C-alpha positions as a Python dict, from the first residue, in 0.01 Angstrom:
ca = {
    (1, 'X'): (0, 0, 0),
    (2, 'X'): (106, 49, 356),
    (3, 'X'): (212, 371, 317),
    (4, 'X'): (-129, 494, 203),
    (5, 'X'): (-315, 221, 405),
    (6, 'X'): (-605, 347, 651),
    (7, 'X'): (-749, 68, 718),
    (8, 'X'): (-905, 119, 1031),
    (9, 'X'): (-898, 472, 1064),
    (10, 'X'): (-1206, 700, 1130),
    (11, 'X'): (-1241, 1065, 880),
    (12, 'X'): (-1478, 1319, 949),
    (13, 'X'): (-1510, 1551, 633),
    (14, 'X'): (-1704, 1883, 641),
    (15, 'X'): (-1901, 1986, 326),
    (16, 'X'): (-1836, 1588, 165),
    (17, 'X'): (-2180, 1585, 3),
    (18, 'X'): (-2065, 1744, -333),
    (19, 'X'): (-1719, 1870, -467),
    (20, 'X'): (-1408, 1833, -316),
    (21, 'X'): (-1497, 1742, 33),
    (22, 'X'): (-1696, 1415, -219),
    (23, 'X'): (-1391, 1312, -332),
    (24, 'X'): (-1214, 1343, -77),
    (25, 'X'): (-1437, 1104, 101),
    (26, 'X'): (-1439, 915, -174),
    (27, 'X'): (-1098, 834, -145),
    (28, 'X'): (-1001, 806, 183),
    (29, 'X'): (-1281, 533, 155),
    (30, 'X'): (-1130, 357, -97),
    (31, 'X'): (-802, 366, 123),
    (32, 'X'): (-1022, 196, 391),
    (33, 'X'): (-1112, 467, 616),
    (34, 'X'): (-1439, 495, 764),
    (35, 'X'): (-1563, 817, 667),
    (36, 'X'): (-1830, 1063, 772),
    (37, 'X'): (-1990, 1266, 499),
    (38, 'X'): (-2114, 1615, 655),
    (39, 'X'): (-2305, 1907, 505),
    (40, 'X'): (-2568, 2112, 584),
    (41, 'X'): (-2863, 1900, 407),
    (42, 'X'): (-2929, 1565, 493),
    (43, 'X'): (-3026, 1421, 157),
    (44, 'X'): (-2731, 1451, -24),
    (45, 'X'): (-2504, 1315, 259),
    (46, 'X'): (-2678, 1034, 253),
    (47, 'X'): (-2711, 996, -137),
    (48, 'X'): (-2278, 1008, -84),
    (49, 'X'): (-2274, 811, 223),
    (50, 'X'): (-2461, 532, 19),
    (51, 'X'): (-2303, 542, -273),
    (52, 'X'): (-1978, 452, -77),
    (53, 'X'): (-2163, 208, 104),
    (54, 'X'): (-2229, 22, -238),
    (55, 'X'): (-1929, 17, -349),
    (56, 'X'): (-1733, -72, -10),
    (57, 'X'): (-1975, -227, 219),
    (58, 'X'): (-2183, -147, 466),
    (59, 'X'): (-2084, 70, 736),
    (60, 'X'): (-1781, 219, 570),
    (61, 'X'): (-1937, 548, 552),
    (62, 'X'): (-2260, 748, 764),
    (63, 'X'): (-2470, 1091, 713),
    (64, 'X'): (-2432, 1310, 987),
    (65, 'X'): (-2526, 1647, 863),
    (66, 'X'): (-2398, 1986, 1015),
    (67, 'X'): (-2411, 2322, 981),
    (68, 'X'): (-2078, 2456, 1050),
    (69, 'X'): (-2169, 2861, 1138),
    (70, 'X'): (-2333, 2630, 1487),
    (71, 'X'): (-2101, 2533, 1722),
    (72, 'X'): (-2397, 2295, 1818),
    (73, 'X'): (-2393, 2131, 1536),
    (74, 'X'): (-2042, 2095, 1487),
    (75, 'X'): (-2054, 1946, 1872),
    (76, 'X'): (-2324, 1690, 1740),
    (77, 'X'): (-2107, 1613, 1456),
    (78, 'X'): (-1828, 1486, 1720),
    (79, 'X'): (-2035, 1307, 1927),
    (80, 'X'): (-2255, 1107, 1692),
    (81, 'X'): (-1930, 997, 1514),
    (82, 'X'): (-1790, 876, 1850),
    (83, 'X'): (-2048, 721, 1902),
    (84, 'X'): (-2108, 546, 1584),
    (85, 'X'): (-1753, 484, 1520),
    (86, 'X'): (-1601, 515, 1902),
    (87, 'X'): (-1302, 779, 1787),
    (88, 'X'): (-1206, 1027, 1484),
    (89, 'X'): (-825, 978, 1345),
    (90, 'X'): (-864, 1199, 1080),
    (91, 'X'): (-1035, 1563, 1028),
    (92, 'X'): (-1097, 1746, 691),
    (93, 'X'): (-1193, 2097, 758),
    (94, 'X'): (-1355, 2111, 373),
    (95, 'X'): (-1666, 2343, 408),
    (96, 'X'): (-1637, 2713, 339),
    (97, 'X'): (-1812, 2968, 204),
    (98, 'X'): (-1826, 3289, 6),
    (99, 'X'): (-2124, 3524, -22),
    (100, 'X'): (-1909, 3854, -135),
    (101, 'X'): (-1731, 3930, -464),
    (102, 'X'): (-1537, 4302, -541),
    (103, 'X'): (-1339, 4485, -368),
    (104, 'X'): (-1279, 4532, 16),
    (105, 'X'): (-1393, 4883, 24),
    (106, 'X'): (-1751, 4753, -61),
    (107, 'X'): (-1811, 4408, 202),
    (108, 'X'): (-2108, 4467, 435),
    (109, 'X'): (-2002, 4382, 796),
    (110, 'X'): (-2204, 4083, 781),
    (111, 'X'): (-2037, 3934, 532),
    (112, 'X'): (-1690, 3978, 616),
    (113, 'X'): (-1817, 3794, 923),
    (114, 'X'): (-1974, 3554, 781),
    (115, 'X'): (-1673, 3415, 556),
    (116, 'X'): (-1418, 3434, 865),
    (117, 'X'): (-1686, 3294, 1103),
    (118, 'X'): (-1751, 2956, 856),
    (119, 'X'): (-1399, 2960, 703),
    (120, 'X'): (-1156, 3028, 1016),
    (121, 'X'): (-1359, 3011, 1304),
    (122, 'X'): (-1594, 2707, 1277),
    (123, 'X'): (-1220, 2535, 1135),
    (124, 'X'): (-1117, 2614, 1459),
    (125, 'X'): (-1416, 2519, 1634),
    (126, 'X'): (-1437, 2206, 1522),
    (127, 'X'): (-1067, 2144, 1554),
    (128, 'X'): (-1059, 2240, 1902),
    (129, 'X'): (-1342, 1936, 1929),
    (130, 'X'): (-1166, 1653, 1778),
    (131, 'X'): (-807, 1738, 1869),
    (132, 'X'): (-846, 1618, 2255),
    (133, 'X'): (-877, 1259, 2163),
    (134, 'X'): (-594, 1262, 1898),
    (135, 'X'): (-356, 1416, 2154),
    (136, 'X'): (-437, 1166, 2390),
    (137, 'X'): (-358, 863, 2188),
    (138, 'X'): (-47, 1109, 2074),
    (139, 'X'): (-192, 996, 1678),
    (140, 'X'): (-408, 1209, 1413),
    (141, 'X'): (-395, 1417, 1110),
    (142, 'X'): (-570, 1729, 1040),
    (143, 'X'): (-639, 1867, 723),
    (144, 'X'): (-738, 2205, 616),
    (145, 'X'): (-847, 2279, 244),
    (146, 'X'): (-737, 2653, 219),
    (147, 'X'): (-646, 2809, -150),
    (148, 'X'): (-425, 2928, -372),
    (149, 'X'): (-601, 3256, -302),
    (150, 'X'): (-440, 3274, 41),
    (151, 'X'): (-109, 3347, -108),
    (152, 'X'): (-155, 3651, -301),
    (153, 'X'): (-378, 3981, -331),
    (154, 'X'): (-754, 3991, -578),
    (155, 'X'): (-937, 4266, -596),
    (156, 'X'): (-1275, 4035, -705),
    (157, 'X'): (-1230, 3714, -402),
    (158, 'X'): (-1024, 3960, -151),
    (159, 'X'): (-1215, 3876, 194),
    (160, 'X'): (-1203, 3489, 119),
    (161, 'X'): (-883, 3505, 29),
    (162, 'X'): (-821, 3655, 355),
    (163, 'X'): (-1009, 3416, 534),
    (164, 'X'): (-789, 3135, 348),
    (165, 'X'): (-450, 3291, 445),
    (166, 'X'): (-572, 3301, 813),
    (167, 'X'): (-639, 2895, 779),
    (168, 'X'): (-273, 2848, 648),
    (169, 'X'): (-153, 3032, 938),
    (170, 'X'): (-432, 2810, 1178),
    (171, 'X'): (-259, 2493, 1090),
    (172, 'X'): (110, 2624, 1080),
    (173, 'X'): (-29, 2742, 1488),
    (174, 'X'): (-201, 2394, 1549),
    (175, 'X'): (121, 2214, 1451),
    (176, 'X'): (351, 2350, 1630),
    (177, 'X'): (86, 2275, 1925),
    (178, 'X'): (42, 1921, 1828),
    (179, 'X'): (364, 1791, 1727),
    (180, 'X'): (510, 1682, 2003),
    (181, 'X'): (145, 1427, 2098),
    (182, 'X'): (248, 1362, 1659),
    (183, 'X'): (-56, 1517, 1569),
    (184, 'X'): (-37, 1672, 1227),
    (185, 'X'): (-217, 1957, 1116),
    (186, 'X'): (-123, 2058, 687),
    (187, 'X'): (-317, 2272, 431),
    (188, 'X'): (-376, 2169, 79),
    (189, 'X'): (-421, 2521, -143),
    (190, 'X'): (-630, 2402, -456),
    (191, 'X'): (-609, 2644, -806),
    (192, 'X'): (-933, 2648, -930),
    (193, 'X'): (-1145, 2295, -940),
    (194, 'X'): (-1429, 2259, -1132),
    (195, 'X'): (-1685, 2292, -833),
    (196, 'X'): (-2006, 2432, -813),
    (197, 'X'): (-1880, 2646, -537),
    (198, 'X'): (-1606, 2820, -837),
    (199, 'X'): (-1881, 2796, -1104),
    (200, 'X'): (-1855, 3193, -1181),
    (201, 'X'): (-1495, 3118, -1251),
    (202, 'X'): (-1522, 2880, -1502),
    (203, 'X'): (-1892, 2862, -1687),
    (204, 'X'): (-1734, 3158, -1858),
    (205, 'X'): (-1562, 3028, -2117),
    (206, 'X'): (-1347, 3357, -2168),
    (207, 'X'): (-1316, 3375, -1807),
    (208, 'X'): (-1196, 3059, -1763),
    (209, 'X'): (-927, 3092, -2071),
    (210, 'X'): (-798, 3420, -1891),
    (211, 'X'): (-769, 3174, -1538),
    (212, 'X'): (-620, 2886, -1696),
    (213, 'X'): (-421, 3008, -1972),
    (214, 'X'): (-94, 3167, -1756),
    (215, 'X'): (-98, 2780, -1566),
    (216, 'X'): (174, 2511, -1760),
    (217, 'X'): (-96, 2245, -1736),
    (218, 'X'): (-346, 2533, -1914),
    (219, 'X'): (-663, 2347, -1792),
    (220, 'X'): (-910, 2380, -1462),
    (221, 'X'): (-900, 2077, -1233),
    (222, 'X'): (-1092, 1857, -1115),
    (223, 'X'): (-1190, 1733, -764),
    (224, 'X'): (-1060, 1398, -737),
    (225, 'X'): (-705, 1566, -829),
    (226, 'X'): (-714, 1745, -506),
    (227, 'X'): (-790, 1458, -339),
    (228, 'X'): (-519, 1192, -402),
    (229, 'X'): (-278, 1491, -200),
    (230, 'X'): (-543, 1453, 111),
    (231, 'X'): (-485, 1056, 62),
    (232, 'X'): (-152, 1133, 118),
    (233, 'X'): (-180, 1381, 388),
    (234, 'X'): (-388, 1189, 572),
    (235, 'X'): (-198, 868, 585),
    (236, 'X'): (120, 734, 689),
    (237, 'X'): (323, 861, 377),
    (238, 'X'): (325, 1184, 534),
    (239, 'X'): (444, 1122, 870),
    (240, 'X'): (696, 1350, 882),
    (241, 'X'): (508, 1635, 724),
    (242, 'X'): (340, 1942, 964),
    (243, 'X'): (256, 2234, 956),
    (244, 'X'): (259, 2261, 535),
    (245, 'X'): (79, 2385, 253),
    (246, 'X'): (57, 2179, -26),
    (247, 'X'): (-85, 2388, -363),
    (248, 'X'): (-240, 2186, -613),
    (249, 'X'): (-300, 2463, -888),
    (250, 'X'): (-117, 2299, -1200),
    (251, 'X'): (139, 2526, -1171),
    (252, 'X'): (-50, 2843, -1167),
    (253, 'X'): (132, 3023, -872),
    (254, 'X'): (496, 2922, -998),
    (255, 'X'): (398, 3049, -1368),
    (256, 'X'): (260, 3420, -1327),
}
């Protein structure tokens, strides 16, 4: 258990209220971090926040919602969890968004800038928060969810997959920064999850035979697989891992 132990430790996760950012709060929680379950609405952080509270007592996990287009917000989001918890050891840059499908030829300027503002930008907004603290006590990991999309060319999910390429390349940056205070930054690149954030991939039951079919494991996944690699990423079984991207796509990428 020691190798996955974080007992003790302190996890902010962005966009935790549903989806993979959930179980990936759900998780480190039942590792024994403290975790800190952020979205934009405050009801269902807390509805999460509770839940985890229930099952591992109280105080393991608090609401502090956050929009992460403000830089206000995401300021707020440090500080309350400092002050409620007194430090952050662990970041999960989760939340991102998407408001544009088709090609490139047709994204209005606003949202281009939208998706690289909330999935590059706030990452490295909020980043640029937390990191300070880690350096200082020369201990920390930092964890970008980024895609499978970032590795390769779609005419449909082109601009986010931009935006996801640019956050393999922030942490691959960060950790060459951070290493030497042994502060780790990695990427996990998910295939497609059964989120309500991919729903137009897969309530199509053709569509989602077309996605799935060319993968060995031939099936969509679900969130709580993504998260037992952010257990590990997070925690002192990857010590010696920075500066990575670890895909989690059941073997999509290696099979087409």
């Amino acid at each position: 258990m020691e190798l996955f132990d974080l007992s003790g430790k302190v996890a902010v996760i962005t966009g935790s209220s549903k989806g993979i950012g959930k179980a990936i709060a759900e998780r480190l929680a039942e590792h024994g971090a403290r975790v800190v379950i952020s979205s934009r609405k405050a009801g269902p952080c807390e509805e999460v926040a509770a839940a985890i509270n229930d099952r591992h007592g109280v105080g393991r996990a608090i609401a502090i919602p956050a929009n992460i287009a403000s830089k206000e917000d995401l300021q707020r989001l440090v500080d309350e969890t400092n002050s409620a918890f007194g430090q952050i050891d662990i970041l999960v840059c989760n939340a991102a968004t998407n408001p544009y499908a088709g090609p490139m030829a047709g994204i209005a300027d606003d949202q281009f800038e939208k998706i690289l503002q909330n999935n590059v930008i706030s990452n490295h907004w909020l980043i640029q928060m937390v990191a300070p603290q880690m350096l200082e006590r020369k201990d920390g990991s930092i964890l970008i969810i980024s895609s499978i999309g970032g590795l390769r060319g779609n005419a449909l999910i082109g601009a986010y997959n931009i935006s996801k390429a640019a956050d393999m390349q922030l942490a691959r940056n960060l950790a060459v920064e951070y290493g030497p205070s042994n502060v780790r930054v990695n990427c996990i690149a998910p295939g497609l999850v059964q989120t309500d954030f991919a729903r137009y991939l897969w309530e199509n039951p053709e569509l989602l035979k077309t996605v799935t079919e060319p993968a060995p494991l031939k099936r969509i996944g679900q969130p709580d697989e993504i998260a037992g690699t952010a257990v590990y990423l997070c925690s002192p079984a990857s010590a010696y891992v920075t500066g990575q991207t670890l895909v989690v796509d059941g073997g999509l990428t290696i099979a087409w």
